[in-house]
Amino acid sequence: MRPFTAPQLNPATETGWRRQWFDIIYRHDTRPSRNFDLLLVYAIIASVVVVMFDSVQRFHAAYADWLYVLEWGFTIVFTAEYLLRLVVVKRPLRYAFSIWGIIDLASILPTYLSLFIPGAQSLLVVRALRILRVFRILKLTRYIEESGVLMESLWRSRRKVLLFLFTVITITIIAGTMMYVIEGPNHGFTSIPSSMYWAVVTMATVGFGDIVPQTVLGRFVTSVLILIGYSIIAVPTGIYTAELANTMRDAEHAARRDARGCPHCGLEGHEPDAVHCRHCGEKLPPVFNV
Amino acid sequence: MRPFTAPQLNPATETGWRRQWFDIIYRHDTRPSRNFDLLLVYAIIASVVVVMFDSVQRFHAAYADWLYVLEWGFTIVFTAEYLLRLVVVKRPLRYAFSIWGIIDLASILPTYLSLFIPGAQSLLVVRALRILRVFRILKLTRYIEESGVLMESLWRSRRKVLLFLFTVITITIIAGTMMYVIEGPNHGFTSIPSSMYWAVVTMATVGFGDIVPQTVLGRFVTSVLILIGYSIIAVPTGIYTAELANTMRDAEHAARRDARGCPHCGLEGHEPDAVHCRHCGEKLPPVFNV
Amino acid sequence: MRPFTAPQLNPATETGWRRQWFDIIYRHDTRPSRNFDLLLVYAIIASVVVVMFDSVQRFHAAYADWLYVLEWGFTIVFTAEYLLRLVVVKRPLRYAFSIWGIIDLASILPTYLSLFIPGAQSLLVVRALRILRVFRILKLTRYIEESGVLMESLWRSRRKVLLFLFTVITITIIAGTMMYVIEGPNHGFTSIPSSMYWAVVTMATVGFGDIVPQTVLGRFVTSVLILIGYSIIAVPTGIYTAELANTMRDAEHAARRDARGCPHCGLEGHEPDAVHCRHCGEKLPPVFNV
Amino acid sequence: MRPFTAPQLNPATETGWRRQWFDIIYRHDTRPSRNFDLLLVYAIIASVVVVMFDSVQRFHAAYADWLYVLEWGFTIVFTAEYLLRLVVVKRPLRYAFSIWGIIDLASILPTYLSLFIPGAQSLLVVRALRILRVFRILKLTRYIEESGVLMESLWRSRRKVLLFLFTVITITIIAGTMMYVIEGPNHGFTSIPSSMYWAVVTMATVGFGDIVPQTVLGRFVTSVLILIGYSIIAVPTGIYTAELANTMRDAEHAARRDARGCPHCGLEGHEPDAVHCRHCGEKLPPVFNV
């Protein structure tokens, strides 16, 4: 994603329509470029809605032709956009092999492939990935800052979460094996992987009820698993909340720390109650309206 | 809602019964006005209970007539109250088109409409909205302050929550499409919207069990969805808790500290009962009505 | 409960066996009184286990006589303890009508009543209340301090939780009514109270699956209810966590604030970085090893 | 586990192959020892996967022979490793009776036992315990520090969690008994232990749906149980989050602040890069290896 935080114009075409389209597609601060972004968001959402509608038997039976036309319409629009991006940017291959480039390509290819491979129903999944493209546009709005705080907290807590995930998988394996032995295939615990699926569903408090313990021992183990699992599965919330509170306090702290620079050595970032520079000892100017 | 934080008396009727009723309905600090509020709360709760009872087949069969009479009784009382509010207030239209005015009207209209439209069972929903009116009365009690802290935290975290909701919808679309392709209509995943409903029910750990994965791949994807979903769905709790802790700390902080700076060394943040600067011993200026 | 934090000896019997038993029952710092507490906890747990076993068809069929004897054994022991408490304490009526006194009586009465009322199966509930008595003993151990922090946080957040409960009930009523109208009795939503039960089960992410939406609109409303409900039901965790963090920080703060008293005016509770008394300006003694 | 934080070489064999193998098995900072650790992790994961596969009917039918061979292969490898550990270490018995030694033995014994005891399917559970051995290796990596923060928070909150667990069990007993009396064996609540299993499943919001209240009173009690239970079950998250935030803040605090006091005014808590007191401008003593 990094290459596209600041994509560069193709230098061979500094002027003319390419220059104009580059500004429209890659910049986000002019009126035409904003309209382009908005149009794209609408087109993406509409195309995903079409995919959804097409999967409903009733709508498919009634409007198959219309939905087929719409699908092709969106595909052509997105193809045009994809080609335009390639033509206009300085290093087309870098775009083509970036995450966004691959998603862009993946969201148009299935329609063309369905011409050759008949029952390509499974390509539906790929088309739904189009919705991810909305994030690219969103990324450039004011949500980026909020997203930054959320992401930094997730990043800070990554090791704790990995440790947690490994613990959960371990408990899942042991609980799954135990229940497979206790309940057995007759009660729905047909294999260890099935039992592990049940253990995940139970520990995360989803509890579908398709597989259920029926023996007394099985129910006791389940109760213990739920209580243990519940305590453990609460941990990521705790981790994340604590990290988020930390990130937010740091941000606030940084904002609150006054902006006074030392008149002698220039050091900034003094505590609000500082009277002297902590580096050279020079008297600091007083704080106004803090 | 804002126009009603301080509604004004109809100036043409500064005296007489209108003045009296204005005080009773719109003020909340006199004895009659408090009794009026209390009576209204009881009437609202009773009327909602009547709607509930009426929906139970057994009660409807046995007490249909009584419930009918009660329903009309409440409707007449609320109609009288609605008209009174219109007559007494300075700008009746402003009230009529405010949120509370519309809820007031919506909670009496269905009974009248049921005279003309026979099978108007769906109007029941609107009658249940009456319960919202209790909030208007509650709003004026000491709960308003608590509500303020809760609301400010919600407001502060609105962008993070929107970002979260959009992420959830994206995961729902992708997971729903995947499961539709993997499991197919034979296992209950009849369409992408159905699969998305299942994905929401699963990710939020509700897990009804009406639609359930049956293939090995489907169960694996479900386990992953649950673990990812669980981590992600923990985020709003984290966000909200962190914001709430912040709001509460700020309020507490602001209440505890006074803004006096030491006239000698400039140190701020003295305790409210401090007479001398805790650092240099200089006499502090007195605190004014803090 | 307050009268029993410091129960008084019956003054007419300052000496003899009553004195001894008072010390054993109401004090908790001597060896015999501790043994008494422990014995009581074991007896309570054993008696509750007997009630549980008796409810299992298989055990009841096989060991009915033994369980009957055990039940009477425990009843006699607890009756003796109850009478002893009454005899030994200064104000017997005050004990008899306190919460603990009522629980004590309620846990022995059912067995006697079952002599006269044959099918008194429902008295089982009351017998299980015996388990509550363990809290009385626990209350006097080192857990009391921890419990204090938990309780103060719950108490601090009581108004926020009430506001939250009222909001949940309002959403339950509105969602229940909507689903009753949308799905109707044919899909299991037989009445508004039934629908409200479903709404609580769904919002709290329990999701039994006994009642389930089957129409497209119903599923959409359910998805929205789950997402809204999930955000709202996260609030108590947030409230409680924030309050708990506050309570814990206050306790820590109080412990960290140094114990230096001003040598001139005697004021305590200075900030750790204070050099002068904030009240009289006198120089404070330095802080040692903080 | 403590004896193995620093296991000692068998002194009688300071040189030769034993010395070499001691370094490979018990040290973790040389290249061969790291490769050994990695190999072991792969072998453990592979052996657990084999146990899982073997439980799936389809795979068992098709590859029974291969899986049998693999199982014996892993058993021989782990046996060799177990014997090596015994031979090389100074106090073999201390290792043999440590938690890790028992797990090591327990993970090889079942395969040998299955030669003598035919239908020893239940030994599967023990084999799955092998996965726990990965923790031993993980323990020595950089995850240990993160784990320390998580563990300290768990440890700090142990009493609160115990108190919480006891409260949950009490509610479970009372709610289970109530529902047993209200719903009775005909609606699936066949005994008090069964009802308690249902109460745990419901309170923890798992909600399998295999046992479900069917009377009006039962549904009302369930709704109340869910709401009460939900508030209470949120407590451990709160406790843990608050403790974790505390632990993390303490660690950060300790890391960020140095302990230098100003020699002139005594102010403490200077930034690590401070040269002069931020209050009086006095030169601070230098920081030593912080």
PDB file of N, CA and C in Angstrom, chain C residues 21 24-26 36-37 39-41 43-44 73-89 95 100-101 103-105 107-108 112 130 133 136-137:
ATOM      1  N   TRP C  21     -20.310 -20.088  73.653  1.00  0.00           N
ATOM      2  CA  TRP C  21     -20.902 -20.277  72.328  1.00  0.00           C
ATOM      3  C   TRP C  21     -20.991 -18.971  71.548  1.00  0.00           C
ATOM      4  N   ILE C  24     -17.778 -18.550  69.996  1.00  0.00           N
ATOM      5  CA  ILE C  24     -17.564 -19.507  68.900  1.00  0.00           C
ATOM      6  C   ILE C  24     -18.341 -19.088  67.652  1.00  0.00           C
ATOM      7  N   ILE C  25     -19.591 -18.668  67.863  1.00  0.00           N
ATOM      8  CA  ILE C  25     -20.456 -18.381  66.700  1.00  0.00           C
ATOM      9  C   ILE C  25     -20.175 -17.015  66.098  1.00  0.00           C
ATOM     10  N   TYR C  26     -20.025 -15.981  66.943  1.00  0.00           N
ATOM     11  CA  TYR C  26     -19.984 -14.630  66.412  1.00  0.00           C
ATOM     12  C   TYR C  26     -18.587 -14.037  66.270  1.00  0.00           C
ATOM     13  N   PHE C  36     -15.499 -23.753  63.811  1.00  0.00           N
ATOM     14  CA  PHE C  36     -16.953 -23.708  63.680  1.00  0.00           C
ATOM     15  C   PHE C  36     -17.366 -23.182  62.300  1.00  0.00           C
ATOM     16  N   ASP C  37     -16.727 -22.078  61.889  1.00  0.00           N
ATOM     17  CA  ASP C  37     -17.020 -21.491  60.569  1.00  0.00           C
ATOM     18  C   ASP C  37     -16.782 -22.512  59.468  1.00  0.00           C
ATOM     19  N   LEU C  39     -16.597 -25.825  59.661  1.00  0.00           N
ATOM     20  CA  LEU C  39     -17.560 -26.924  59.749  1.00  0.00           C
ATOM     21  C   LEU C  39     -18.886 -26.532  59.111  1.00  0.00           C
ATOM     22  N   LEU C  40     -19.315 -25.303  59.420  1.00  0.00           N
ATOM     23  CA  LEU C  40     -20.582 -24.802  58.903  1.00  0.00           C
ATOM     24  C   LEU C  40     -20.542 -24.752  57.374  1.00  0.00           C
ATOM     25  N   VAL C  41     -19.430 -24.223  56.818  1.00  0.00           N
ATOM     26  CA  VAL C  41     -19.302 -24.140  55.357  1.00  0.00           C
ATOM     27  C   VAL C  41     -19.407 -25.533  54.748  1.00  0.00           C
ATOM     28  N   ALA C  43     -20.864 -28.207  56.038  1.00  0.00           N
ATOM     29  CA  ALA C  43     -22.230 -28.719  56.211  1.00  0.00           C
ATOM     30  C   ALA C  43     -23.165 -28.103  55.178  1.00  0.00           C
ATOM     31  N   ILE C  44     -23.020 -26.778  54.956  1.00  0.00           N
ATOM     32  CA  ILE C  44     -23.893 -26.099  53.989  1.00  0.00           C
ATOM     33  C   ILE C  44     -23.691 -26.688  52.597  1.00  0.00           C
ATOM     34  N   GLY C  73     -30.819 -35.082  58.868  1.00  0.00           N
ATOM     35  CA  GLY C  73     -29.617 -34.815  59.659  1.00  0.00           C
ATOM     36  C   GLY C  73     -29.197 -33.363  59.552  1.00  0.00           C
ATOM     37  N   PHE C  74     -29.068 -32.891  58.320  1.00  0.00           N
ATOM     38  CA  PHE C  74     -28.666 -31.497  58.124  1.00  0.00           C
ATOM     39  C   PHE C  74     -29.690 -30.546  58.731  1.00  0.00           C
ATOM     40  N   THR C  75     -30.964 -30.859  58.554  1.00  0.00           N
ATOM     41  CA  THR C  75     -32.004 -29.983  59.091  1.00  0.00           C
ATOM     42  C   THR C  75     -31.868 -29.859  60.604  1.00  0.00           C
ATOM     43  N   ILE C  76     -31.616 -30.969  61.265  1.00  0.00           N
ATOM     44  CA  ILE C  76     -31.483 -30.933  62.727  1.00  0.00           C
ATOM     45  C   ILE C  76     -30.256 -30.110  63.136  1.00  0.00           C
ATOM     46  N   VAL C  77     -29.145 -30.317  62.432  1.00  0.00           N
ATOM     47  CA  VAL C  77     -27.937 -29.541  62.739  1.00  0.00           C
ATOM     48  C   VAL C  77     -28.195 -28.048  62.570  1.00  0.00           C
ATOM     49  N   PHE C  78     -28.803 -27.683  61.433  1.00  0.00           N
ATOM     50  CA  PHE C  78     -29.041 -26.258  61.189  1.00  0.00           C
ATOM     51  C   PHE C  78     -30.081 -25.694  62.155  1.00  0.00           C
ATOM     52  N   THR C  79     -31.041 -26.518  62.561  1.00  0.00           N
ATOM     53  CA  THR C  79     -32.028 -26.060  63.549  1.00  0.00           C
ATOM     54  C   THR C  79     -31.324 -25.753  64.864  1.00  0.00           C
ATOM     55  N   ALA C  80     -30.445 -26.664  65.277  1.00  0.00           N
ATOM     56  CA  ALA C  80     -29.696 -26.447  66.514  1.00  0.00           C
ATOM     57  C   ALA C  80     -28.903 -25.145  66.436  1.00  0.00           C
ATOM     58  N   GLU C  81     -28.242 -24.937  65.305  1.00  0.00           N
ATOM     59  CA  GLU C  81     -27.439 -23.726  65.136  1.00  0.00           C
ATOM     60  C   GLU C  81     -28.332 -22.486  65.205  1.00  0.00           C
ATOM     61  N   TYR C  82     -29.513 -22.574  64.570  1.00  0.00           N
ATOM     62  CA  TYR C  82     -30.435 -21.440  64.546  1.00  0.00           C
ATOM     63  C   TYR C  82     -30.891 -21.079  65.960  1.00  0.00           C
ATOM     64  N   LEU C  83     -31.287 -22.108  66.719  1.00  0.00           N
ATOM     65  CA  LEU C  83     -31.752 -21.867  68.081  1.00  0.00           C
ATOM     66  C   LEU C  83     -30.623 -21.303  68.936  1.00  0.00           C
ATOM     67  N   LEU C  84     -29.419 -21.857  68.776  1.00  0.00           N
ATOM     68  CA  LEU C  84     -28.257 -21.387  69.521  1.00  0.00           C
ATOM     69  C   LEU C  84     -28.022 -19.900  69.276  1.00  0.00           C
ATOM     70  N   ARG C  85     -28.094 -19.511  68.021  1.00  0.00           N
ATOM     71  CA  ARG C  85     -27.903 -18.100  67.685  1.00  0.00           C
ATOM     72  C   ARG C  85     -28.934 -17.226  68.401  1.00  0.00           C
ATOM     73  N   LEU C  86     -30.179 -17.696  68.408  1.00  0.00           N
ATOM     74  CA  LEU C  86     -31.250 -16.937  69.054  1.00  0.00           C
ATOM     75  C   LEU C  86     -31.008 -16.804  70.554  1.00  0.00           C
ATOM     76  N   VAL C  87     -30.592 -17.880  71.172  1.00  0.00           N
ATOM     77  CA  VAL C  87     -30.423 -17.902  72.631  1.00  0.00           C
ATOM     78  C   VAL C  87     -29.268 -17.018  73.075  1.00  0.00           C
ATOM     79  N   VAL C  88     -28.208 -17.060  72.294  1.00  0.00           N
ATOM     80  CA  VAL C  88     -26.952 -16.464  72.724  1.00  0.00           C
ATOM     81  C   VAL C  88     -26.880 -14.958  72.503  1.00  0.00           C
ATOM     82  N   VAL C  89     -27.559 -14.469  71.483  1.00  0.00           N
ATOM     83  CA  VAL C  89     -27.398 -13.062  71.106  1.00  0.00           C
ATOM     84  C   VAL C  89     -28.252 -12.161  72.006  1.00  0.00           C
ATOM     85  N   TYR C  95     -32.009 -10.348  65.181  1.00  0.00           N
ATOM     86  CA  TYR C  95     -31.370 -11.374  64.351  1.00  0.00           C
ATOM     87  C   TYR C  95     -32.407 -12.108  63.506  1.00  0.00           C
ATOM     88  N   TRP C 100     -29.984 -12.393  57.174  1.00  0.00           N
ATOM     89  CA  TRP C 100     -29.359 -13.684  57.446  1.00  0.00           C
ATOM     90  C   TRP C 100     -30.241 -14.568  58.304  1.00  0.00           C
ATOM     91  N   GLY C 101     -30.953 -13.951  59.251  1.00  0.00           N
ATOM     92  CA  GLY C 101     -31.849 -14.715  60.092  1.00  0.00           C
ATOM     93  C   GLY C 101     -32.955 -15.368  59.282  1.00  0.00           C
ATOM     94  N   ILE C 103     -32.854 -16.101  56.031  1.00  0.00           N
ATOM     95  CA  ILE C 103     -32.285 -17.176  55.214  1.00  0.00           C
ATOM     96  C   ILE C 103     -32.046 -18.410  56.073  1.00  0.00           C
ATOM     97  N   ASP C 104     -31.546 -18.199  57.294  1.00  0.00           N
ATOM     98  CA  ASP C 104     -31.292 -19.323  58.201  1.00  0.00           C
ATOM     99  C   ASP C 104     -32.581 -20.101  58.460  1.00  0.00           C
ATOM    100  N   LEU C 105     -33.658 -19.351  58.754  1.00  0.00           N
ATOM    101  CA  LEU C 105     -34.940 -19.996  59.028  1.00  0.00           C
ATOM    102  C   LEU C 105     -35.460 -20.687  57.767  1.00  0.00           C
ATOM    103  N   SER C 107     -34.010 -21.991  55.407  1.00  0.00           N
ATOM    104  CA  SER C 107     -33.286 -23.186  54.970  1.00  0.00           C
ATOM    105  C   SER C 107     -33.580 -24.415  55.848  1.00  0.00           C
ATOM    106  N   ILE C 108     -34.293 -24.214  56.950  1.00  0.00           N
ATOM    107  CA  ILE C 108     -34.666 -25.388  57.764  1.00  0.00           C
ATOM    108  C   ILE C 108     -36.162 -25.673  57.692  1.00  0.00           C
ATOM    109  N   TYR C 112     -39.393 -29.426  57.562  1.00  0.00           N
ATOM    110  CA  TYR C 112     -40.489 -29.660  58.503  1.00  0.00           C
ATOM    111  C   TYR C 112     -41.837 -29.578  57.797  1.00  0.00           C
ATOM    112  N   ARG C 130     -29.576 -21.994  50.999  1.00  0.00           N
ATOM    113  CA  ARG C 130     -28.554 -22.197  52.030  1.00  0.00           C
ATOM    114  C   ARG C 130     -27.177 -21.771  51.568  1.00  0.00           C
ATOM    115  N   ARG C 133     -25.587 -18.630  52.622  1.00  0.00           N
ATOM    116  CA  ARG C 133     -25.044 -18.470  53.963  1.00  0.00           C
ATOM    117  C   ARG C 133     -23.512 -18.505  53.961  1.00  0.00           C
ATOM    118  N   ARG C 136     -21.933 -15.152  54.277  1.00  0.00           N
ATOM    119  CA  ARG C 136     -21.797 -14.527  55.582  1.00  0.00           C
ATOM    120  C   ARG C 136     -20.435 -14.839  56.191  1.00  0.00           C
ATOM    121  N   ILE C 137     -20.020 -16.091  56.023  1.00  0.00           N
ATOM    122  CA  ILE C 137     -18.745 -16.496  56.605  1.00  0.00           C
ATOM    123  C   ILE C 137     -17.581 -15.907  55.796  1.00  0.00           C
TER     124      ILE C 137
END
